[in-house]
Coordinates of C-alpha atoms in Angstrom, one line a residue:
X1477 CA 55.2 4.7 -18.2
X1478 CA 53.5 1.2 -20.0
X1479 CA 50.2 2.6 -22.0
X1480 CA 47.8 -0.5 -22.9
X1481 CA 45.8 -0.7 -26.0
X1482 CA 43.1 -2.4 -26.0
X1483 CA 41.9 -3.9 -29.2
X1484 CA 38.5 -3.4 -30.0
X1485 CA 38.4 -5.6 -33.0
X1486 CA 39.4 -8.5 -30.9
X1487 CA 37.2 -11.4 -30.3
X1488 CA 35.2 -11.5 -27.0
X1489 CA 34.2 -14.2 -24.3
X1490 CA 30.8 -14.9 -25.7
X1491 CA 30.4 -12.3 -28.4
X1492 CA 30.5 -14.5 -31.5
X1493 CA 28.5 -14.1 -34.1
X1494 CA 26.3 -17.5 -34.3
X1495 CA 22.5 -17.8 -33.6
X1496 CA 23.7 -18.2 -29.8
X1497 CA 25.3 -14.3 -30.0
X1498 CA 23.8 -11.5 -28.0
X1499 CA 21.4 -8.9 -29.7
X1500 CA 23.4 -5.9 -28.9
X1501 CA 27.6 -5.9 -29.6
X1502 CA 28.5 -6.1 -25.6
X1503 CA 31.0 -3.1 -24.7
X1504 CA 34.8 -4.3 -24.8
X1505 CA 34.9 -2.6 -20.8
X1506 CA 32.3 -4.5 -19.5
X1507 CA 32.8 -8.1 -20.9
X1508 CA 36.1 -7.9 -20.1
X1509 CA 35.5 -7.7 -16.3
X1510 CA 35.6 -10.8 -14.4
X1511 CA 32.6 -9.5 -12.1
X1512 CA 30.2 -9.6 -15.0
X1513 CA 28.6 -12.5 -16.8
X1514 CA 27.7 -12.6 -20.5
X1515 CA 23.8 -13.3 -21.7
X1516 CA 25.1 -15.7 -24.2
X1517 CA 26.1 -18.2 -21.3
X1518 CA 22.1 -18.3 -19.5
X1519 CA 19.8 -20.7 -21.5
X1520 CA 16.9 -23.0 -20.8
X1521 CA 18.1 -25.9 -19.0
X1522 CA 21.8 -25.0 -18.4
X1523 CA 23.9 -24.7 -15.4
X1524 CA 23.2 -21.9 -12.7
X1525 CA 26.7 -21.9 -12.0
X1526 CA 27.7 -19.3 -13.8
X1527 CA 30.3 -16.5 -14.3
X1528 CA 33.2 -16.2 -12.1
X1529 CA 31.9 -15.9 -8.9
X1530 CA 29.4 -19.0 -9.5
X1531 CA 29.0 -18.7 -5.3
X1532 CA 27.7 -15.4 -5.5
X1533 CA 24.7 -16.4 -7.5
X1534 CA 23.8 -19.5 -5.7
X1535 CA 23.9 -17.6 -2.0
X1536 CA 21.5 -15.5 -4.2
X1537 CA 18.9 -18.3 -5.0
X1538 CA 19.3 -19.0 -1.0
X1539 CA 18.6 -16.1 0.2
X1540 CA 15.4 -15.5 -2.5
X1541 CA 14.2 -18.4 -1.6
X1542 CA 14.0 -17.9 2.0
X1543 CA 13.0 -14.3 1.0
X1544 CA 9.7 -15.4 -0.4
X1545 CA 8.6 -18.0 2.0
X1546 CA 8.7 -15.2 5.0
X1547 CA 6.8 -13.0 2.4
X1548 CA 4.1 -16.1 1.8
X1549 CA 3.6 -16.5 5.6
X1550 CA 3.6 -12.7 6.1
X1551 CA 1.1 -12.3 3.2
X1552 CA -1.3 -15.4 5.0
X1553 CA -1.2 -13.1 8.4
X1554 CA -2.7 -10.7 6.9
X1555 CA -5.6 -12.4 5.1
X1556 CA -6.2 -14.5 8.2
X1557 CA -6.3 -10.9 10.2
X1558 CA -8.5 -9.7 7.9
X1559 CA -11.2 -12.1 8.4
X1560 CA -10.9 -11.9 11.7
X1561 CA -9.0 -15.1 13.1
X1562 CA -6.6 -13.8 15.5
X1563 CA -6.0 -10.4 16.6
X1564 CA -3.3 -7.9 17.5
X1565 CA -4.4 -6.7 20.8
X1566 CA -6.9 -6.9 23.5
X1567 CA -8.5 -3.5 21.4
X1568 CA -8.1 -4.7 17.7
X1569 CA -11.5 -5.6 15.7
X1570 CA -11.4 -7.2 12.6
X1571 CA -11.4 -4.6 10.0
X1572 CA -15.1 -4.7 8.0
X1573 CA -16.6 -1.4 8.7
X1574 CA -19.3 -1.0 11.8
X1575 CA -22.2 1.2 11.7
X1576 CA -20.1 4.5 12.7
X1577 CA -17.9 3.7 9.5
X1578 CA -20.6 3.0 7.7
X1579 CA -21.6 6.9 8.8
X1580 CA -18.2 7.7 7.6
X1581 CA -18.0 6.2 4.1
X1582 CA -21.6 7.8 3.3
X1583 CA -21.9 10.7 1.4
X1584 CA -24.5 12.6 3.9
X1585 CA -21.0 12.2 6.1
X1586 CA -19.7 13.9 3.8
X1587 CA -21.6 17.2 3.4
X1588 CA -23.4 16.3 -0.2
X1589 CA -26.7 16.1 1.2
X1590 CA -26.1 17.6 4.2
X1591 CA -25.7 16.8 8.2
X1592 CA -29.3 16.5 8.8
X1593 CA -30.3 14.2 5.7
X1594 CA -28.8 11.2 7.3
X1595 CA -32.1 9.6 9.8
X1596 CA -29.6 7.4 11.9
X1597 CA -27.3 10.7 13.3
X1598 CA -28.4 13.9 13.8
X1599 CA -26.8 17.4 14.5
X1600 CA -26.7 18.5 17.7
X1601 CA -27.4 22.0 18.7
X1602 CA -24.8 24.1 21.4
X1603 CA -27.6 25.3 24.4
X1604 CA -29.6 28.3 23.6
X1605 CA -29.0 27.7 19.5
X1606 CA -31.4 24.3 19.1
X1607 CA -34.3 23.6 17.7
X1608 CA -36.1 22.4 21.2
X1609 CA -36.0 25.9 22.5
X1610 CA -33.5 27.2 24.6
X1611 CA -31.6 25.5 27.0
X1612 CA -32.2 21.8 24.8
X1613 CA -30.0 19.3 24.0
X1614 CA -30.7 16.9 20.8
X1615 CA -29.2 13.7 21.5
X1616 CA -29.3 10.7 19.6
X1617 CA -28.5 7.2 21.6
X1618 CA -27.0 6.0 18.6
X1619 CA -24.3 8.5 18.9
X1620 CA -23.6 8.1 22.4
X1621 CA -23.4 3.9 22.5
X1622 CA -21.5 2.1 20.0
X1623 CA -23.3 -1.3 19.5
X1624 CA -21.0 -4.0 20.2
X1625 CA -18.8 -5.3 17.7
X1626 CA -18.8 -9.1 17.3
X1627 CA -15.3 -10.2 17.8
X1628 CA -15.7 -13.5 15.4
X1629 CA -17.6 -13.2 12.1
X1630 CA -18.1 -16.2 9.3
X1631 CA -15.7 -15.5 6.6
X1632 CA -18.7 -14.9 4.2
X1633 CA -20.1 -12.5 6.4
X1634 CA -16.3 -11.0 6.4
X1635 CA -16.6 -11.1 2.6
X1636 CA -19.6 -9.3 2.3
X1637 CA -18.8 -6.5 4.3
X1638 CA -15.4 -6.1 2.4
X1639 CA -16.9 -6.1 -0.8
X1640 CA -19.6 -3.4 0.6
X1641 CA -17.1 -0.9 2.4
X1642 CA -14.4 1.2 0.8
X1643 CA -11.6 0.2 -1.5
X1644 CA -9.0 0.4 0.9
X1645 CA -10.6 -2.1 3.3
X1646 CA -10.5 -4.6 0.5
X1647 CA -6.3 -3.8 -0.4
X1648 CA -4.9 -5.8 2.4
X1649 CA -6.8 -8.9 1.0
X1650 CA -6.3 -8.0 -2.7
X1651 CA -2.2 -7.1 -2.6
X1652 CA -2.1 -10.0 -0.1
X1653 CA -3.4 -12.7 -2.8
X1654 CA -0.9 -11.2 -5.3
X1655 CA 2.1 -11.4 -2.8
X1656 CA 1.1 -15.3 -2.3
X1657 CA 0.6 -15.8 -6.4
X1658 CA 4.0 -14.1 -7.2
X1659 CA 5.6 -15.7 -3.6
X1660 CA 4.7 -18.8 -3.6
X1661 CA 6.0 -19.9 -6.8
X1662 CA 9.0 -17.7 -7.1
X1663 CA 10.4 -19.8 -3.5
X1664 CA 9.5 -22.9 -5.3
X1665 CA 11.5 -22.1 -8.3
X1666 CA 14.4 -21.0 -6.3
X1667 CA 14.1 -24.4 -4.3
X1668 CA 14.0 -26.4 -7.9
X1669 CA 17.0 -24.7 -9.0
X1670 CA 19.0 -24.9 -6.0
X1671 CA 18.0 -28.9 -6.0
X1672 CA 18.9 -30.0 -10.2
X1673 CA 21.5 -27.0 -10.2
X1674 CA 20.0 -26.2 -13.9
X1675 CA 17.5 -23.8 -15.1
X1676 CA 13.9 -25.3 -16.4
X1677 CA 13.5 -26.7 -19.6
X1678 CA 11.5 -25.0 -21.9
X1679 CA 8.1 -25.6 -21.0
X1680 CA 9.0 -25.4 -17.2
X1681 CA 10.6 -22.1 -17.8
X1682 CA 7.9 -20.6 -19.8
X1683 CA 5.2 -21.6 -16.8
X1684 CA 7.3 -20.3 -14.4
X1685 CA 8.0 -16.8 -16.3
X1686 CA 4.7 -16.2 -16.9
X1687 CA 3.0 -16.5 -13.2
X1688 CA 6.1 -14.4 -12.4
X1689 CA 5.9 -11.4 -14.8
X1690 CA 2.0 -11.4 -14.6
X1691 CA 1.9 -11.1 -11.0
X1692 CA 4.9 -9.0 -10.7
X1693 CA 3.4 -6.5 -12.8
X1694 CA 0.1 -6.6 -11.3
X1695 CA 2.0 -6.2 -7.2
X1696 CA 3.3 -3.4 -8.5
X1697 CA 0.7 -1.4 -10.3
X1698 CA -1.4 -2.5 -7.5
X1699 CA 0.4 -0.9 -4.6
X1700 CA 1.2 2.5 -6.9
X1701 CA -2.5 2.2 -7.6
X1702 CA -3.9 2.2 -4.1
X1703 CA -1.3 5.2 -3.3
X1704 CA -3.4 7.5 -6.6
X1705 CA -6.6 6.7 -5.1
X1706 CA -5.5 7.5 -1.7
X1707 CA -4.1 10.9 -3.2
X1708 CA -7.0 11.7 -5.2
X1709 CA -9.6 10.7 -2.8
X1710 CA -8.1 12.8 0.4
X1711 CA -6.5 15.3 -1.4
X1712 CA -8.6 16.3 -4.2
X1713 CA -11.5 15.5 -3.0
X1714 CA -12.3 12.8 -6.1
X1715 CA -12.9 8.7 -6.2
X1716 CA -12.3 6.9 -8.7
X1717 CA -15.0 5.2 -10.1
X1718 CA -14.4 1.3 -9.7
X1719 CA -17.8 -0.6 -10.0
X1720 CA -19.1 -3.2 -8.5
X1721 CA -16.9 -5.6 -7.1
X1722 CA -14.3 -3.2 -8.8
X1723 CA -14.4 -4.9 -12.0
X1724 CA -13.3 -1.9 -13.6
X1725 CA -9.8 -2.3 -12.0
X1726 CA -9.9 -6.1 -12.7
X1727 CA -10.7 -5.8 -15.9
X1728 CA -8.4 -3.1 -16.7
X1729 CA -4.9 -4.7 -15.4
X1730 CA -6.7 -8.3 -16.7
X1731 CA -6.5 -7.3 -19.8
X1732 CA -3.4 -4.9 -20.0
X1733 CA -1.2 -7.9 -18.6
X1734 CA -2.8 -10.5 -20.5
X1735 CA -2.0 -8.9 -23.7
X1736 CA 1.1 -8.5 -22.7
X1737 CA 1.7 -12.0 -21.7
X1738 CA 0.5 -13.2 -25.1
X1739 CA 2.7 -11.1 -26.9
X1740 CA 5.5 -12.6 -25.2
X1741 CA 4.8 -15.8 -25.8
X1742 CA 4.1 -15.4 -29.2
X1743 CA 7.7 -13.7 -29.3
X1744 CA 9.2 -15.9 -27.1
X1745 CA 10.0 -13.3 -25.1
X1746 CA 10.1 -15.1 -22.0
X1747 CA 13.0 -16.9 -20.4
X1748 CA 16.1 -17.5 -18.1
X1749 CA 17.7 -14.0 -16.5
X1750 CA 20.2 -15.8 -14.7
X1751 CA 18.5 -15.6 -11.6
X1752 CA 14.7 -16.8 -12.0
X1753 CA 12.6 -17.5 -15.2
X1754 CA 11.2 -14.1 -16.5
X1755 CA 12.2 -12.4 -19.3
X1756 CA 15.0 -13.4 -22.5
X1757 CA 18.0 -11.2 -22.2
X1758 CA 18.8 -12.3 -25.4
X1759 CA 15.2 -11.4 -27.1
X1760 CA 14.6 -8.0 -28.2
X1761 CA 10.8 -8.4 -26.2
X1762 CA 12.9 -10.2 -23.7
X1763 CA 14.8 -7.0 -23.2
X1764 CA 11.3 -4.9 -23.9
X1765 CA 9.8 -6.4 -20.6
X1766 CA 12.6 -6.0 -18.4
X1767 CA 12.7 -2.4 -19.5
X1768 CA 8.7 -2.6 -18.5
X1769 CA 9.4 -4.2 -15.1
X1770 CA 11.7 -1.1 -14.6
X1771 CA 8.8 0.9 -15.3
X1772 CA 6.4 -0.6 -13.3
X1773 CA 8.6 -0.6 -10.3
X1774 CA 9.6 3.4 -10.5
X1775 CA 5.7 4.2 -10.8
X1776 CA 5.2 2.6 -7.8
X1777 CA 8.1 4.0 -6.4
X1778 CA 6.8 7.9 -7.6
X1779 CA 3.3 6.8 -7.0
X1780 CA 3.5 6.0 -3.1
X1781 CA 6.0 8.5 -2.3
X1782 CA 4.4 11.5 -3.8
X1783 CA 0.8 10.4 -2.4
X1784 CA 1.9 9.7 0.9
X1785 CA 3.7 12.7 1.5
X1786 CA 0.8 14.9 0.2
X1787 CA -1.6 13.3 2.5
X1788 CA 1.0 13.9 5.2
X1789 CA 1.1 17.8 4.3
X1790 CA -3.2 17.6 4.6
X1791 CA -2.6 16.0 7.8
X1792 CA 0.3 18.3 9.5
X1793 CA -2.4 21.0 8.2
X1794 CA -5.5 19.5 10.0
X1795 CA -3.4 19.4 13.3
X1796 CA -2.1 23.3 12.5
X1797 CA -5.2 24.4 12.9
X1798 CA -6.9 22.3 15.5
X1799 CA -3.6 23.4 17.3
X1800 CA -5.1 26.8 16.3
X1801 CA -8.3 26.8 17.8
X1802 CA -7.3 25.0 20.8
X1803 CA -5.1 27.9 21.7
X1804 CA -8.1 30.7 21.3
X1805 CA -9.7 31.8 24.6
X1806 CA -13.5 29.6 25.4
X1807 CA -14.8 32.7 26.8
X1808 CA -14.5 34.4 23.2
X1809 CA -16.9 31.9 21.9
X1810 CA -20.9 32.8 22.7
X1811 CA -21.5 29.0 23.1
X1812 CA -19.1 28.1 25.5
X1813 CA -19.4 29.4 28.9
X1814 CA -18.7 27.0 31.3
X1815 CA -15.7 25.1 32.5
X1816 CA -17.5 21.8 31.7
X1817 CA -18.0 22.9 27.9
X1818 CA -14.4 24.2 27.6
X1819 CA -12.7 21.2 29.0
X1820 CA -14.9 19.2 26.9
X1821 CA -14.0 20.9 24.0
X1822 CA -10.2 20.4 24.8
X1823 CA -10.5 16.8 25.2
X1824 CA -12.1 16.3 21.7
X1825 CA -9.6 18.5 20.3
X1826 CA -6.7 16.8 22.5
X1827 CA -8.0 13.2 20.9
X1828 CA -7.9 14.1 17.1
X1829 CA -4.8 16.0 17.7
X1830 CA -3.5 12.8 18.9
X1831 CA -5.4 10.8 16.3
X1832 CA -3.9 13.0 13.9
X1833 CA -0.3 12.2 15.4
X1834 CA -1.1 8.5 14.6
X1835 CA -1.7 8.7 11.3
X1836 CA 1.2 10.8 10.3
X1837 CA 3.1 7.9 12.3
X1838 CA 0.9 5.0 9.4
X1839 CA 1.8 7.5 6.9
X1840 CA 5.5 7.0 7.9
X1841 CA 5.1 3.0 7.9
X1842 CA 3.7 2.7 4.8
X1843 CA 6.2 5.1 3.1
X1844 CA 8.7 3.4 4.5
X1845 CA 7.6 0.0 3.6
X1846 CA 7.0 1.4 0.2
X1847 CA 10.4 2.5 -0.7
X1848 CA 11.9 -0.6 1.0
X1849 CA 10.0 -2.8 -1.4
X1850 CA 9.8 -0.7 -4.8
X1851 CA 13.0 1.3 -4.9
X1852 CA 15.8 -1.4 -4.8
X1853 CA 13.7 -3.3 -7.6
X1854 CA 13.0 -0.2 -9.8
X1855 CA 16.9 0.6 -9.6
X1856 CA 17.5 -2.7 -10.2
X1857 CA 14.8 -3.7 -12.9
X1858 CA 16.5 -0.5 -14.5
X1859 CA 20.1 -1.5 -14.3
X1860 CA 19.4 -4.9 -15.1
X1861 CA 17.8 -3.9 -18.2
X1862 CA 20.2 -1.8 -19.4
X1863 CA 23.1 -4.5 -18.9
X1864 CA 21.4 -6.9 -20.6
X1865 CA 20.8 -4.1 -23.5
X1866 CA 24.8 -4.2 -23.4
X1867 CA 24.8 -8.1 -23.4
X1868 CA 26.0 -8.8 -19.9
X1869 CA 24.7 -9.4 -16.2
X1870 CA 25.5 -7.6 -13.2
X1871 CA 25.3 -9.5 -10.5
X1872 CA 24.6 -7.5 -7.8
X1873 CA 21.7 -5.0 -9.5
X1874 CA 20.1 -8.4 -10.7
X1875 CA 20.2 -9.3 -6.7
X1876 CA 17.7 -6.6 -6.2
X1877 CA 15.5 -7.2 -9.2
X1878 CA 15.0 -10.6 -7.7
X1879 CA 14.9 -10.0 -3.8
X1880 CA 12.7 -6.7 -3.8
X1881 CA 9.3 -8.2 -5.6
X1882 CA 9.8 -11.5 -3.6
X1883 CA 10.5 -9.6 -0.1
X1884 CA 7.6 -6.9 -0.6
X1885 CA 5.6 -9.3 1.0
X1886 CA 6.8 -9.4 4.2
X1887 CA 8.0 -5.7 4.6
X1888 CA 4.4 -4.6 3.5
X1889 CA 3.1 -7.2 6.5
X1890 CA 5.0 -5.5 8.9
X1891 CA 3.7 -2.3 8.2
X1892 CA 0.4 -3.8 8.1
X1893 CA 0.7 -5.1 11.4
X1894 CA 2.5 -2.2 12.7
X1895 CA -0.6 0.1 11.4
X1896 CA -3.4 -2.4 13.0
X1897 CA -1.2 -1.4 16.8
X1898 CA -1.8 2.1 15.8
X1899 CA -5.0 1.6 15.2
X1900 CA -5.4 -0.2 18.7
X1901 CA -4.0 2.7 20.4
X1902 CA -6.3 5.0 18.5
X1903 CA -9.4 3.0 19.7
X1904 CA -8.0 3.7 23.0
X1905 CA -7.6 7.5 23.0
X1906 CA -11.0 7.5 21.4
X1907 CA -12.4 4.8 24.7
X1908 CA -10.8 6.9 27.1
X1909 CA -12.1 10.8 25.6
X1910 CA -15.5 9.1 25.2
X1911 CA -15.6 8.2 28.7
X1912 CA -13.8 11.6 29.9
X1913 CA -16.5 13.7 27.9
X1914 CA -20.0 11.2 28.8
X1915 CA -20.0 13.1 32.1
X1916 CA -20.0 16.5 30.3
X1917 CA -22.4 15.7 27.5
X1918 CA -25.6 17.4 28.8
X1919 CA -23.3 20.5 29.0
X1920 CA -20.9 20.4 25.9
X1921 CA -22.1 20.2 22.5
X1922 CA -21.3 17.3 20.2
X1923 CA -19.6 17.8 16.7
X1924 CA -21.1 17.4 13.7
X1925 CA -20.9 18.4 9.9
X1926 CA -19.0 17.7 7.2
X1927 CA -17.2 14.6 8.9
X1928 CA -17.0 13.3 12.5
X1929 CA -14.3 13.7 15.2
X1930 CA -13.2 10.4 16.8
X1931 CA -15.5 10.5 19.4
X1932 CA -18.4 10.3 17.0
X1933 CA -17.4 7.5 15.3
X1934 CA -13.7 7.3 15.4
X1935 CA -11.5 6.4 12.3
X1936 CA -12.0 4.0 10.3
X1937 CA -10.0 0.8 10.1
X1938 CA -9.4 1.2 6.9
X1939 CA -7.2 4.5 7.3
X1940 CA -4.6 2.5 8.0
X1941 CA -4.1 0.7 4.9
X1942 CA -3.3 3.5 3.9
X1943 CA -6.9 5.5 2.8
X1944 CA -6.5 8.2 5.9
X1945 CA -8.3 10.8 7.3
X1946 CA -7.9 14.3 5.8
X1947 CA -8.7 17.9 6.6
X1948 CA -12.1 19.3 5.1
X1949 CA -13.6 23.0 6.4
X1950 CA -16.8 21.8 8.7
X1951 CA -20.6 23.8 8.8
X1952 CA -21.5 23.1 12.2
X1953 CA -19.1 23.2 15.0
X1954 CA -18.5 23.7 18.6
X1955 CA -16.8 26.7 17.6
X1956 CA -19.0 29.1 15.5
X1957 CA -17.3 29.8 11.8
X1958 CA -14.0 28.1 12.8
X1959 CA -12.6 25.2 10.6
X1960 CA -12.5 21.9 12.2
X1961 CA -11.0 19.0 10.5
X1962 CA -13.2 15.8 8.9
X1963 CA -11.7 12.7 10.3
X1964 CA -13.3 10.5 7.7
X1965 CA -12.6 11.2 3.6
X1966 CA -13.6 8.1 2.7
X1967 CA -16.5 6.5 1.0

């Protein structure tokens, strides 16, 4: 049998020792595969055509390119559904809260200054247990009738309503903008190196690493953002304080990234990766912020997966026990007597149950759009990172660095999209219970407390995007000391 030997002492394609020469030694078993290319051959202003397999990297640069540009007009959808200029269905509204939501998102809604302190709804009282005596029924109009939503508002109007409801109603717009800044000129840089066949020169380069890293970073701690807030808001019962306009947020990633920004300039840490303008392979804070991109992209990755799937586990829990109740006998309950109050009661329980189903199904979307869009880029911000540590580039993890930030634009659309549908159908399971119980109302008592059921009010548009409804033990119910689940944890 031949034995080979190999010769570590003996000189390596592009591991000299001039100012041109890689940071790190590269490993003898690495550079000497055809598949990978060294650092020491990517520069400002030379030749994308490089490595073995130059073919490989320009199908690449096609395929980013045409990658962002369906996540730009995916990313202008939204924002143009979000103020209201075209809809999904005959049933979709534009999303700014209306007065039921605005119910919803208050904090009498929520049981801290309890069910009657709110002057625009008020409990009702089962028959024989009211206030009026015995026999009465309380009844507000503004509970029964939903005002008329205006299909078509002024985008200032649209504006103004955004920045007064929740959080979540805002996200669309905000991660929409930041899909478009990072978008918009990563397909043009794609485009300019597909046209000269070179990289940028060194200003060029710089302008066009720094939009990308800034807003890369900021996509990403965005979305794992919005997936915390979610958690901590329907989970644990806690929002985060965000200020006005949420300049706290702002402020915070404004000046976290632009610190960071400066220091890489000052380093000149920012450069050619072989595939776009980011970060220096070559610099040691080249090779810092590509380990940081890595970062970013795994706390998005941990933050969305382990928030969504909580919020699943409240919701599978809310539908337990309204499964639960359902199955009890009426005639065990003082309050309910009649066949009109217990078929009633099933409808409203039959609607959040199904209500409940929906949102396990946005749950799904957004999870799955989530680890579509984070995953491949946090295994490949990672791999790339530690390649480059070894003073090479591998082509195919440094695919996924590239095409996972610049296609989370369009995979997050379609979620968004396919949410707003779910939302349609949710509006009409709540139509069709509210006209299925109007008959009934004299007879069955509504349900008030600690939240609302869909029939008072519904869910809110913004629990698709992703802030959803949650369980929450209620004080007043149809069903005397039973739990029944708060449809609305949001504020």
């Amino acid at each position: 049998m031949t034995s080979f030997v190999v010769d570590s002492t003996a000189p390596l394609p592009g591991n000299g020792t001039g100012p041109g020469a890689p940071l790190f030694k590269p490993l003898p078993a690495l550079v000497d595969t055809t598949w990978f290319i060294p650092t020491t051959q990517i520069h400002m202003g030379g030749s994308i055509r490089i490595g073995n397999y130059p073919d490989v990297l320009v199908t690449v640069h096609w395929i980013s390119m045409l990658n962002a540009c369906a996540s730009v007009v995916a990313s202008i959808l939204v924002i143009a559904h979000c103020f209201g200029f075209f809809k999904c269905s005959d049933t979709d509204v534009p999303p700014p809260p209306t007065p039921f939501d605005s119910y919803a998102l208050s904090d009498q809604s929520l049981g801290r200054a309890g069910p009657g302190s709110n002057p625009d709804i008020k409990p009702h009282y089962p028959s024989g247990s009211g206030t009026g005596g015995p026999g009465s029924v309380r009844h507000d109009a503004s509970v029964a009738t939903c005002p008329t939503r205006p299909k078509r508002r002024s985008c200032m109007d649209t504006a103004h309503m955004l920045m007064r409801g929740d959080f979540a109603a805002r996200f669309p717009v905000y991660i929409a903008v930041c899909e478009i800044v990072f978008a918009l000129p990563h397909a043009f840089e794609h485009a300019l190196l597909l046209t000269t066949g070179r990289f940028p020169e060194h200003d060029k380069c710089l302008a066009f690493a720094s939009v990308l890293c800034v807003s890369y970073g900021v996509q990403q701690l965005m979305y794992g953002f919005l997936a915390l807030y979610t958690y901590f808001k329907v989970v644990r019962n806690y929002t985060i304080p965000l200020g006005t306009g949420d300049w706290r947020l702002f402020s915070t990633v404004g000046v976290a990234f632009g610190a960071l920004w400066l220091f890489e300039i000052v380093t000149s840490g920012l450069g050619p990766t072989g595939y776009m303008c980011s970060h220096d392979l070559q610099k040691p804070t080249g090779l810092m912020l590509a380990y940081i991109g890595g970062f970013m992209s795994t706390f998005n990755t941990l933050a969305s997966s382990y928030s969504y799937t909580m919020i699943a586990r409240e919701v599978m829990g809310a539908m337990r026990m309204f499964a639960s109740v359902r199955a009890a006998r009426p005639a065990d309950y003082p309050h309910v007597r009649t066949l009109e109050n217990a078929m009633a009661a099933a409808a409203a329980q039959n609607t959040v149950l199904t209500e409940h189903q929906l949102i396990l199904k946005s749950l799904s979307n957004l999870l799955a759009a989530s680890m579509l869009s984070s995953t491949p880029g946090a295994i490949g911000g990672w791999a790339t990172a530690i390649f480059a540590t070894c003073g090479v580039v591998e082509p195919i993890t440094g695919a996924l660095y590239v095409l996972a930030p610049g296609g989370s634009g369009w995979v997050n659309g379609l979620a968004y999209f396919a949410n707003m549908r779910l939302k349609a159908r949710v509006a009409e399971v709540r139509a069709g219970s509210s006209t299925r119980s109007t008959s009934m109302h004299g007879a069955a008592p509504a349900v008030h407390g600690r939240g609302s059921i869909p029939g008072a009010g519904g869910v809110h548009s913004a629990a698709f995007s992703p802030s959803v409804v949650a369980s929450e033990p209620a004080k007043q119910a149809w069903v005397p000391q039973e739990p029944v689940s708060a449809t609305n944890r949001l504020q």
